[in-house]
PDB file of C-alpha atoms in Angstrom:
ATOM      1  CA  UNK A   1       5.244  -8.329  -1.870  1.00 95.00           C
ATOM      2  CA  UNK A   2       2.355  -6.730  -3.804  1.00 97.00           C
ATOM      3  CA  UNK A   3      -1.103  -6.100  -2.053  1.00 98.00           C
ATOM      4  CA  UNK A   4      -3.771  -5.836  -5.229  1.00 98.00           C
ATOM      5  CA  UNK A   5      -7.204  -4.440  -4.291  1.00 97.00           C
ATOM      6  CA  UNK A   6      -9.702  -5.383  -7.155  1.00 97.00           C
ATOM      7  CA  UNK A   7     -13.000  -3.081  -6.565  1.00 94.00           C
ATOM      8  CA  UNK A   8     -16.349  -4.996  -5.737  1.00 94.00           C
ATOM      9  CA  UNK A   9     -17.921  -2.607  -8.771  1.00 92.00           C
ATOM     10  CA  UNK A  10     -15.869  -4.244 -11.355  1.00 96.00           C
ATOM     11  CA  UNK A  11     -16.160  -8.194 -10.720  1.00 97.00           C
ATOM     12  CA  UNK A  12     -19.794  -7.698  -9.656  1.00 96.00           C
ATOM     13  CA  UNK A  13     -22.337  -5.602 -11.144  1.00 90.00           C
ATOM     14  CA  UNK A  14     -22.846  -3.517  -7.971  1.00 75.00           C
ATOM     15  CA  UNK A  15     -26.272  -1.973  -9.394  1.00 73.00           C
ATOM     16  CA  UNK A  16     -27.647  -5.069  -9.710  1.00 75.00           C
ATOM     17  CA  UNK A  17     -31.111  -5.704  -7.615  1.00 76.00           C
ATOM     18  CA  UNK A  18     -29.507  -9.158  -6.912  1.00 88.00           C
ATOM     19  CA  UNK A  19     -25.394 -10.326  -6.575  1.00 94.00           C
ATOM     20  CA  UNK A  20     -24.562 -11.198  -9.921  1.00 95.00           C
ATOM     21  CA  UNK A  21     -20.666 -11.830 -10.898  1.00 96.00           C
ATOM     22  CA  UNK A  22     -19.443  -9.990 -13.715  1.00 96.00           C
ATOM     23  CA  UNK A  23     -17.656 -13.745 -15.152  1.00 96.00           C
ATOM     24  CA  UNK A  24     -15.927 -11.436 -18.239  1.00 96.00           C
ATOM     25  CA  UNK A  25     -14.062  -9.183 -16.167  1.00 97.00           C
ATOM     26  CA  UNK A  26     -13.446 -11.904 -13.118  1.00 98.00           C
ATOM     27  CA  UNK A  27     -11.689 -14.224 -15.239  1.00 98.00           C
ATOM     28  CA  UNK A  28      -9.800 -11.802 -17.198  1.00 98.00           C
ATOM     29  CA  UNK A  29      -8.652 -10.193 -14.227  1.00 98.00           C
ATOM     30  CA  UNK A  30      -7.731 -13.974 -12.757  1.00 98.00           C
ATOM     31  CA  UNK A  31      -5.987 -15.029 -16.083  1.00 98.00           C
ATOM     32  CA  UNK A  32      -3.818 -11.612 -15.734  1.00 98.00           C
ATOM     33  CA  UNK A  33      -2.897 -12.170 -12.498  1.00 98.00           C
ATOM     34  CA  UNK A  34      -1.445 -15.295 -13.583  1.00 98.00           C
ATOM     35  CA  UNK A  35       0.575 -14.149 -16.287  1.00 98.00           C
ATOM     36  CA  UNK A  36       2.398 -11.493 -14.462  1.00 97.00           C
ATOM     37  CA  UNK A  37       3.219 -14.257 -11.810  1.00 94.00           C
ATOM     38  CA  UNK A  38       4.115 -11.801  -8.913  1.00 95.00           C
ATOM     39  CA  UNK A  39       6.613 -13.784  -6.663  1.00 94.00           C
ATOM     40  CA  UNK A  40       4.519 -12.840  -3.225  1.00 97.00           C
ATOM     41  CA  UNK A  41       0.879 -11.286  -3.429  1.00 98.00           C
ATOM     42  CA  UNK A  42      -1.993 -10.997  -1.280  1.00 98.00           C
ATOM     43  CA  UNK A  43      -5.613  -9.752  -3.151  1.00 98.00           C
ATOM     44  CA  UNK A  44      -8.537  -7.790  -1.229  1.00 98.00           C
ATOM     45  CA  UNK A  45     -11.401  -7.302  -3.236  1.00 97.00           C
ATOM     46  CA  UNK A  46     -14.421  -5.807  -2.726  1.00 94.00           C
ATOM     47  CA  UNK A  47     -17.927  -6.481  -1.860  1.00 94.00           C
ATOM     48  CA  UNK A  48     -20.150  -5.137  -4.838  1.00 92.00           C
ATOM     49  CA  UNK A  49     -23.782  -6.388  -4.928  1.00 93.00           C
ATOM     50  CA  UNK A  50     -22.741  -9.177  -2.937  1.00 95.00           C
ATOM     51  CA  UNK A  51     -22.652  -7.217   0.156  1.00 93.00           C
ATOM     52  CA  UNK A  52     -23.923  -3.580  -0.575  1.00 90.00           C
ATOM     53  CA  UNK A  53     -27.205  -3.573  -0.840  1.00 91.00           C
ATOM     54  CA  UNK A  54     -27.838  -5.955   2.236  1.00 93.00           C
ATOM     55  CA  UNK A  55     -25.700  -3.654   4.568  1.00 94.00           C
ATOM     56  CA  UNK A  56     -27.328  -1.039   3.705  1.00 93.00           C
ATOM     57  CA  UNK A  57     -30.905  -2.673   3.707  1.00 94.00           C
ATOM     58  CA  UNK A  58     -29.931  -3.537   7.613  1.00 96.00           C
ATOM     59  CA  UNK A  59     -27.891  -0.634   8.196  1.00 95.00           C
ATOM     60  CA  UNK A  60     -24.814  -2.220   9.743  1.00 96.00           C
ATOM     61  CA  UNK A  61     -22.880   0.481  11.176  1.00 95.00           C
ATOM     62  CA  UNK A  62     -25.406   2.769  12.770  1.00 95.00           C
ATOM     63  CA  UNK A  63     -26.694   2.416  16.627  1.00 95.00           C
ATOM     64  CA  UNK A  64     -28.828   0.193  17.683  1.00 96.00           C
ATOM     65  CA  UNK A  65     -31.778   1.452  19.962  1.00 95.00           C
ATOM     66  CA  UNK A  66     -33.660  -1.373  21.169  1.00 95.00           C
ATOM     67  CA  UNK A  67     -33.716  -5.093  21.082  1.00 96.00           C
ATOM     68  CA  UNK A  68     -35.652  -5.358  18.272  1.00 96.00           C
ATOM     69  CA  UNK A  69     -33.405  -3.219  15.850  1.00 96.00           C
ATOM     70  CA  UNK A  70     -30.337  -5.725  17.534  1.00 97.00           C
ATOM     71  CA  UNK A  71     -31.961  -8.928  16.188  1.00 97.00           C
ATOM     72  CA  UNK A  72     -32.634  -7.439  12.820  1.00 97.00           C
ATOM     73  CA  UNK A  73     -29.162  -6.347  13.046  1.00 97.00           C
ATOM     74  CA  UNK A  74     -28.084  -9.556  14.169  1.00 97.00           C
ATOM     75  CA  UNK A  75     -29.519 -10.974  11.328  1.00 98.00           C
ATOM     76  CA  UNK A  76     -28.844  -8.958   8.588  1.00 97.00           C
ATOM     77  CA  UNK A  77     -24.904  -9.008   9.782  1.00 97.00           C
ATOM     78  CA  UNK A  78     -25.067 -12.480   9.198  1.00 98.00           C
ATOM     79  CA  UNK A  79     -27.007 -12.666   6.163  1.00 97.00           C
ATOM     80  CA  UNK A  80     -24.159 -10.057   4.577  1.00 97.00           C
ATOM     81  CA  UNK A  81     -21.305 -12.260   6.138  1.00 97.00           C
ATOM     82  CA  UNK A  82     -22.710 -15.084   3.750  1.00 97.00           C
ATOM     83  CA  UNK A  83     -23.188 -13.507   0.889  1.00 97.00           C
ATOM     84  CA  UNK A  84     -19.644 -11.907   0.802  1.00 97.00           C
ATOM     85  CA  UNK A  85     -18.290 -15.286   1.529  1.00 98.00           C
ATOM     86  CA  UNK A  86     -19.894 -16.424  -1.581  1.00 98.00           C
ATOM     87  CA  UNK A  87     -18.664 -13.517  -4.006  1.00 98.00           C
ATOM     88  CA  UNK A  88     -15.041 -14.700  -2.182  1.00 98.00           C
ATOM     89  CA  UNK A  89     -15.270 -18.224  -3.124  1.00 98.00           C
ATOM     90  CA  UNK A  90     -16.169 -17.311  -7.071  1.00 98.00           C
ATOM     91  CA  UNK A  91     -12.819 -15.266  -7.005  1.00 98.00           C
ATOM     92  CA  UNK A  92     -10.977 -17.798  -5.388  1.00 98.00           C
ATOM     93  CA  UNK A  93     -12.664 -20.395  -7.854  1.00 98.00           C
ATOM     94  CA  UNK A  94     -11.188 -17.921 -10.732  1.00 98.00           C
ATOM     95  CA  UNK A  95      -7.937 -17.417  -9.356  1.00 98.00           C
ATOM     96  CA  UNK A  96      -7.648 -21.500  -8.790  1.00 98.00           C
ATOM     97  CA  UNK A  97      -8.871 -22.471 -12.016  1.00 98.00           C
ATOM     98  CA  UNK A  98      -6.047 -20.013 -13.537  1.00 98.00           C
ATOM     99  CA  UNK A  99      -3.254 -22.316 -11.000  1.00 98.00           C
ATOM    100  CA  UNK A 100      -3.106 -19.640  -8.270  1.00 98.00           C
ATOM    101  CA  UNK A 101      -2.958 -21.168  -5.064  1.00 98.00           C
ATOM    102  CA  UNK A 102      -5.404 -18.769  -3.501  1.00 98.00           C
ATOM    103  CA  UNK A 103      -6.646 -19.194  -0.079  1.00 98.00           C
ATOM    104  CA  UNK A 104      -9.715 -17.572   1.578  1.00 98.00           C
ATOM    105  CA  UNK A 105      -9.093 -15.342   4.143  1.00 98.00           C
ATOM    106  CA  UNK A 106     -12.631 -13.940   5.600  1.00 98.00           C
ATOM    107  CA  UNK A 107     -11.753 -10.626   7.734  1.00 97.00           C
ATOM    108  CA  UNK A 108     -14.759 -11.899  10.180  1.00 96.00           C
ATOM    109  CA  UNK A 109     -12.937 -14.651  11.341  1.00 96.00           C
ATOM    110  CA  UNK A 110     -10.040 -13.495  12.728  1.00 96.00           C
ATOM    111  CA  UNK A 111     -11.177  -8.970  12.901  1.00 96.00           C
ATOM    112  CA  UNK A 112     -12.663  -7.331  15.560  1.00 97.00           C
ATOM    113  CA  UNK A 113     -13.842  -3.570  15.011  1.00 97.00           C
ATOM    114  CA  UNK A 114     -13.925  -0.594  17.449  1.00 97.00           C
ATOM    115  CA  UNK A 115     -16.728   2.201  16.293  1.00 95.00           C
ATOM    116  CA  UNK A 116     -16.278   0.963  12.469  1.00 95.00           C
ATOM    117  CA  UNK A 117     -12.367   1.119  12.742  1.00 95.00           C
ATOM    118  CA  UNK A 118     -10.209  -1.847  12.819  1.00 96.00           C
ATOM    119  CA  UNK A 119      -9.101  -2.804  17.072  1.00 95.00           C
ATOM    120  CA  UNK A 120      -8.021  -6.452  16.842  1.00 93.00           C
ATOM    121  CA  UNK A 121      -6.109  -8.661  13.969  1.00 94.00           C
ATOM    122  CA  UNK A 122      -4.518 -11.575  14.279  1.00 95.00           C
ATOM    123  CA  UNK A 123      -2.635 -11.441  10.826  1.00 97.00           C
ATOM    124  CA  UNK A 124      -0.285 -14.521  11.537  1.00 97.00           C
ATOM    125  CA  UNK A 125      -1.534 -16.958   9.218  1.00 97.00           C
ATOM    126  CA  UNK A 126      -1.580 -14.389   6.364  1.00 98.00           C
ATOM    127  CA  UNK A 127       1.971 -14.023   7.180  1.00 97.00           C
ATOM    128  CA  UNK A 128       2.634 -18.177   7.423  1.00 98.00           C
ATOM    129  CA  UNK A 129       0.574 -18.572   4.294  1.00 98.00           C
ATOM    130  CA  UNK A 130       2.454 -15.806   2.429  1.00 98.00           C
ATOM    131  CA  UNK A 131       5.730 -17.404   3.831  1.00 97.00           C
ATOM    132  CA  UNK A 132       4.509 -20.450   1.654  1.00 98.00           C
ATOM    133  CA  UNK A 133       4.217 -19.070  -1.328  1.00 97.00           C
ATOM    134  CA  UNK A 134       0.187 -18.679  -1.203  1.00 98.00           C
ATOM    135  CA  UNK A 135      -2.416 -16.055  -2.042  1.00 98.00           C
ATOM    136  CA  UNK A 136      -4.252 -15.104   0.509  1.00 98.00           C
ATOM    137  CA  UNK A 137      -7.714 -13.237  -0.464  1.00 98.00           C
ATOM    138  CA  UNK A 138      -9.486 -11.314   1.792  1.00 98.00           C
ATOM    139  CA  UNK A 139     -12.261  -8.905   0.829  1.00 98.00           C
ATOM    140  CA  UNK A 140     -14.810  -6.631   2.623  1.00 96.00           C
ATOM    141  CA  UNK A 141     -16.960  -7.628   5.394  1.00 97.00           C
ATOM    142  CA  UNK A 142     -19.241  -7.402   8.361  1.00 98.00           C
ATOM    143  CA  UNK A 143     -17.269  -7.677  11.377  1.00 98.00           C
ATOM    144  CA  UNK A 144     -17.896  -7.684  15.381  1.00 98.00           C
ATOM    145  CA  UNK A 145     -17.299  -4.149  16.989  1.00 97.00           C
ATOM    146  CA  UNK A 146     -16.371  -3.583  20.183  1.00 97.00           C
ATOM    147  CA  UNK A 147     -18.640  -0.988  20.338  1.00 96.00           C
ATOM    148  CA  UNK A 148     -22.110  -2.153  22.537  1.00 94.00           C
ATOM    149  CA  UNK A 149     -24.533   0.313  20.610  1.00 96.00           C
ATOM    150  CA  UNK A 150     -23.315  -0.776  17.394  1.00 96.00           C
ATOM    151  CA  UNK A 151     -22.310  -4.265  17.855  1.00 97.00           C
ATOM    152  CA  UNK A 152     -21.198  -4.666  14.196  1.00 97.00           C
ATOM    153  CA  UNK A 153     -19.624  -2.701  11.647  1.00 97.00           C
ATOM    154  CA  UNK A 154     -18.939  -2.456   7.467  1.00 96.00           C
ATOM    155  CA  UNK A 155     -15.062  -2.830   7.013  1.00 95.00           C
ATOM    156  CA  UNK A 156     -14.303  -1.736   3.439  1.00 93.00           C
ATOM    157  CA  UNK A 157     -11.300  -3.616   1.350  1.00 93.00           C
ATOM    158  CA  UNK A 158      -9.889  -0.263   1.342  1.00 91.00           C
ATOM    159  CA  UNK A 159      -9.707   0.043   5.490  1.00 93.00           C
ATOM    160  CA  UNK A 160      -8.073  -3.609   4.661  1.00 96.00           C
ATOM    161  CA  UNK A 161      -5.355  -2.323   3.189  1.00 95.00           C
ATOM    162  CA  UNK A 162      -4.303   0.134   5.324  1.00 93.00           C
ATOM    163  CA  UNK A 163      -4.287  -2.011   7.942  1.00 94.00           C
ATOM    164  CA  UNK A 164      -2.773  -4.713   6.311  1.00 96.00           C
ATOM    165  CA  UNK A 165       0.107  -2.546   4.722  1.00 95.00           C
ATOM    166  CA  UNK A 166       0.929  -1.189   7.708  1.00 94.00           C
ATOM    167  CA  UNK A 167       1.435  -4.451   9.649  1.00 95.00           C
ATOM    168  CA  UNK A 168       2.997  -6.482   6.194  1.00 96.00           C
ATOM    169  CA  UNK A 169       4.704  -3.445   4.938  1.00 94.00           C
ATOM    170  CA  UNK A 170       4.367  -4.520   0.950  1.00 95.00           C
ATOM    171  CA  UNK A 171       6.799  -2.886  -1.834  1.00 93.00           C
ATOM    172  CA  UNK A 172       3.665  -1.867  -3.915  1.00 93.00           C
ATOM    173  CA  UNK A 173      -0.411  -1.113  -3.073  1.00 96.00           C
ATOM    174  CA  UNK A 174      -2.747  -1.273  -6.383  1.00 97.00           C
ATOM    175  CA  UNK A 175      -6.041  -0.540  -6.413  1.00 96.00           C
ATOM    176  CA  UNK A 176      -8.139  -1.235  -9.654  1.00 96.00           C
ATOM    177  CA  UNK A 177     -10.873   0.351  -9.973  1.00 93.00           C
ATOM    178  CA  UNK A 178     -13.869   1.107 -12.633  1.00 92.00           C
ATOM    179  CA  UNK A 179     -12.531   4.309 -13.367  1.00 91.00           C
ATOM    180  CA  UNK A 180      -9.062   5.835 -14.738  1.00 93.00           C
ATOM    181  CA  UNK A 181      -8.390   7.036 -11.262  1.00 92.00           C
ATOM    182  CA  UNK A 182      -9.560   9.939  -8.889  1.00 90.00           C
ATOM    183  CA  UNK A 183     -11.530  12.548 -10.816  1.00 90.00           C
ATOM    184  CA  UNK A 184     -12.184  16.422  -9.554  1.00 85.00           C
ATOM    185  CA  UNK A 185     -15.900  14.690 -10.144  1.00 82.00           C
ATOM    186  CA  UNK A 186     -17.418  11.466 -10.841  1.00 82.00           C
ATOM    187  CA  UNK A 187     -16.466  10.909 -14.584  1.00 84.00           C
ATOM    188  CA  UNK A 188     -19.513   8.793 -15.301  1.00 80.00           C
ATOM    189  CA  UNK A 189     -21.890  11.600 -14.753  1.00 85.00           C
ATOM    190  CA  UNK A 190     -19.541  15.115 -15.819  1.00 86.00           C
ATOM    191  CA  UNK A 191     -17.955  14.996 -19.017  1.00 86.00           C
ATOM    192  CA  UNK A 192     -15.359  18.074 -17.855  1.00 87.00           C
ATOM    193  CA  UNK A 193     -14.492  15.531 -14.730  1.00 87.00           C
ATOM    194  CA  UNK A 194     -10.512  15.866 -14.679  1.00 89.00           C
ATOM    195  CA  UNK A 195      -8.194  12.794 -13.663  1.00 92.00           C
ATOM    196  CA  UNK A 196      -5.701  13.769 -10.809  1.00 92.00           C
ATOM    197  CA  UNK A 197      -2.150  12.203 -11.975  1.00 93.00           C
ATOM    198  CA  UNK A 198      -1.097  12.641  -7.927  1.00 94.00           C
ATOM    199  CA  UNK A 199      -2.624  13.078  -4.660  1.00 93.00           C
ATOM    200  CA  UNK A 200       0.027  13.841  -1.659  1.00 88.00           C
ATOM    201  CA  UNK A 201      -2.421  15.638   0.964  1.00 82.00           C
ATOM    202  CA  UNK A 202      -5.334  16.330   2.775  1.00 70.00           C
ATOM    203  CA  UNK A 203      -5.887  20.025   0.549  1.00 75.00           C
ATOM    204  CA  UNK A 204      -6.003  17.352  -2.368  1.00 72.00           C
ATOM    205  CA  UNK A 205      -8.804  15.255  -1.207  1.00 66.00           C
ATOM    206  CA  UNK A 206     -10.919  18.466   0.160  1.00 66.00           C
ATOM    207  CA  UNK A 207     -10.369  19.987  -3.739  1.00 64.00           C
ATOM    208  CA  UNK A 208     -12.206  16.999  -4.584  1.00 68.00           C
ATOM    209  CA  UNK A 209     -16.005  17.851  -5.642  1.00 61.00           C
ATOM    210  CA  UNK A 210     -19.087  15.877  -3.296  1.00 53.00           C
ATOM    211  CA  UNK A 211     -20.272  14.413  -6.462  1.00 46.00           C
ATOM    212  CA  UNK A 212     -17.455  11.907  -6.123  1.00 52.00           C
ATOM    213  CA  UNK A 213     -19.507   9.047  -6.075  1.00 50.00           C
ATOM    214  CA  UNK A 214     -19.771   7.405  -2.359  1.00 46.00           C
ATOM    215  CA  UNK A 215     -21.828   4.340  -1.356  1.00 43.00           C
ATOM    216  CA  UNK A 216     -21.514   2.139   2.665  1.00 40.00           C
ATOM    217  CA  UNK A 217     -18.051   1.935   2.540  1.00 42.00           C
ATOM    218  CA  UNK A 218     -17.348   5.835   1.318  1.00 50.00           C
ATOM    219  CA  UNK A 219     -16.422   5.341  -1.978  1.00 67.00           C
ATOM    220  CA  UNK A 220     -13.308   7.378  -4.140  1.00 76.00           C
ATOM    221  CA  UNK A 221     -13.277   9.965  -1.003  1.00 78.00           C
ATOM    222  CA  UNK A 222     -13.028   7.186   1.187  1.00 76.00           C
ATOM    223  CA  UNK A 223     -10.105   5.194  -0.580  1.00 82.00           C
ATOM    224  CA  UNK A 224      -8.231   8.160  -1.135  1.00 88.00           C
ATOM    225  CA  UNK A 225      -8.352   9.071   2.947  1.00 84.00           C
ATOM    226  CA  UNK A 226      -7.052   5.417   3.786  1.00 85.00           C
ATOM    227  CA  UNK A 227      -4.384   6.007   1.188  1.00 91.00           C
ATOM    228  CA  UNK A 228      -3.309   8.932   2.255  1.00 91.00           C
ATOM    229  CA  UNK A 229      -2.799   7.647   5.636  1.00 88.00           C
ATOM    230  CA  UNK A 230      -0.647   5.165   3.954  1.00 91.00           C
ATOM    231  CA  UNK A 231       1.444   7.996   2.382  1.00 91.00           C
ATOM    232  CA  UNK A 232       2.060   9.455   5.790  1.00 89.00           C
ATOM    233  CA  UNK A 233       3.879   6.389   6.652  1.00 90.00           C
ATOM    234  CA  UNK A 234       5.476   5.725   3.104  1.00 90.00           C
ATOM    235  CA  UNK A 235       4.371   3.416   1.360  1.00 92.00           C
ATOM    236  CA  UNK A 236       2.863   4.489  -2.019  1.00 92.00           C
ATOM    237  CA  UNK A 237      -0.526   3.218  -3.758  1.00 95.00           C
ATOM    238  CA  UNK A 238      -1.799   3.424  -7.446  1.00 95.00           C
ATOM    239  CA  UNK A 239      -5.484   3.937  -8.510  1.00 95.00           C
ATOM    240  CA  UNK A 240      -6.319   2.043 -12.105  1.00 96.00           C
ATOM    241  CA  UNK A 241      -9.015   1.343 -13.927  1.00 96.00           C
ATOM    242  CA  UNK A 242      -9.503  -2.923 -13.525  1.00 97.00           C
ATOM    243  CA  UNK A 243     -12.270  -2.575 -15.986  1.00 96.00           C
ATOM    244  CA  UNK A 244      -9.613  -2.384 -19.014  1.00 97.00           C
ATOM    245  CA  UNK A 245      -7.537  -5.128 -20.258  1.00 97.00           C
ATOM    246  CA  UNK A 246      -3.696  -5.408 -19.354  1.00 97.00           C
ATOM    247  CA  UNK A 247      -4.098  -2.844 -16.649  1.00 98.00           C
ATOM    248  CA  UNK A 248      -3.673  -5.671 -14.074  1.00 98.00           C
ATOM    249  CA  UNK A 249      -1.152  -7.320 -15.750  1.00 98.00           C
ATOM    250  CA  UNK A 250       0.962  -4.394 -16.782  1.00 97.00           C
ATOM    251  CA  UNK A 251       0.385  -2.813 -12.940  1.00 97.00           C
ATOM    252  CA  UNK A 252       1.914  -6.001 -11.561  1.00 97.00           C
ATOM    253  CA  UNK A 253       5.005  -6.160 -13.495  1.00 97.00           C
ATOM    254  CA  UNK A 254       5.807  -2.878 -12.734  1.00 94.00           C
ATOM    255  CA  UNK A 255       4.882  -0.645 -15.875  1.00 96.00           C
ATOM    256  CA  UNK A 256       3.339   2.525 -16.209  1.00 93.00           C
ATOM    257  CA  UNK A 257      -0.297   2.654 -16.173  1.00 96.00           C
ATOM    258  CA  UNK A 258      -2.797   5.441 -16.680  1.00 95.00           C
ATOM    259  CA  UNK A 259      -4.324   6.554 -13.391  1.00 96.00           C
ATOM    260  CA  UNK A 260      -3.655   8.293  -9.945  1.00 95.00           C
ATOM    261  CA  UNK A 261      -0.794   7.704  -7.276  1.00 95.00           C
ATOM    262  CA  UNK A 262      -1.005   8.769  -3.626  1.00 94.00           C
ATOM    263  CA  UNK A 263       2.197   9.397  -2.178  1.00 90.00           C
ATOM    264  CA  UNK A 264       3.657  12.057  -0.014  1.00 83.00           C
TER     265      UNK A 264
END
């Protein structure tokens, strides 16, 4: 079993005012997925300007004072739970059209959160539709937390996967990206930015410089530190840039690709 995370920043365009669907990469990414025909897969993806700018705007996560700030909260937690639902059902439309039997799997449905980390999942009907030979696609979301000041939290595609590897225990973790992999800086903005072939600890991730970029969900610094969790436990992830033709494909069947691997 594979678990591929596609990044939100590279089917959307994330600095987009409004969600808008980047169709060219979407359906390439969809059409590769098809041709490397993995026997058992599940997909996360990410949220992008589908879900960004709204949690953000209502600041989902932080504590709520008053009543007032709840309904807003209320609202806005539900107004980012339907926009991510729609970027989900263009992927799934794209991974359908290409005859993958994708199924939507919306983390608010069957997630509960405790202060922004993942309490309660009920994973069994990933597992049962997995067990049939279906794609299950999941993605980021707002979720319920446990936590009465908060009330609802931001749970990133990369807290996903840890969670889900952990509990599915998959052969492989990919991550595709917009970038090569995990730079000593964000490449987009420092020309001397440096790509890190390996990470395998904590000293790696602190070497890394606070330009990294970071958004709601944390960003490269934040995918790295649910990675390396997975490490501790194992199971090995790639980094790779999505935004680049063949990646996916040749990531999938198991060739080397240019970008970053966490493992201990």
């Amino acid at each position: 079993m594979i678990i591929l995370k596609v990044g939100g920043s590279v089917i959307t365009r994330k600095d987009s005012e409004e969600p808008e669907i980047d169709s060219e990469n979407l359906q390439r990414i969809a059409s590769e997925i098809a041709d490397a025909s993995p026997l058992s897969l599940m997909i996360i993806h990410g949220a992008g300007s589908f879900g960004h700018p709204f949690a953000g705007k209502y600041r989902i996560g932080s504590e709520i004072k008053d009543e007032e700030e709840f309904r807003k909260r209320r609202f806005g937690s539900a107004l980012t739970q339907n926009w991510v639902r729609k970027l989900n059902t263009h992927v799934c439309d794209a991974l359908l059209d290409e005859g993958i039997p994708a199924v939507s799997m919306p983390p608010s449905a069957f997630l509960r959160a405790e202060n922004g980390r993942i309490r309660d999942a009920d994973l069994s009907m990933i597992k049962s539709y997995l067990e049939e030979g279906m794609v299950p696609v999941s993605y980021g979301d707002v979720i319920l937390d446990l936590n009465t000041s908060v009330r609802f939290s931001v749970i990133s595609g990369d807290q996903l996967i840890n969670h889900f590897s952990i509990r599915l225990g998959p052969e492989r973790v990919i991550l595709g990206t917009d970038v090569d992999g995990v730079y000593t800086r964000n490449p987009k903005k420092y020309p001397d930015a440096r790509l890190l072939d390996v990470i395998g600890s904590l000293d790696d991730l602190e070497s890394l410089d606070g330009t990294v970029n970071t958004d709601v969900t944390g960003g490269m610094v934040g995918k790295v530190g649910e990675l390396l969790a997975l490490a501790e436990r194992g199971i090995e992830s790639e980094i790779i840039n999505a935004g680049v033709p063949g990646n996916i494909l040749r990531a999938l069947r198991g060739e080397a690709v240019r970008g970053t691997r966490i493992r201990k």
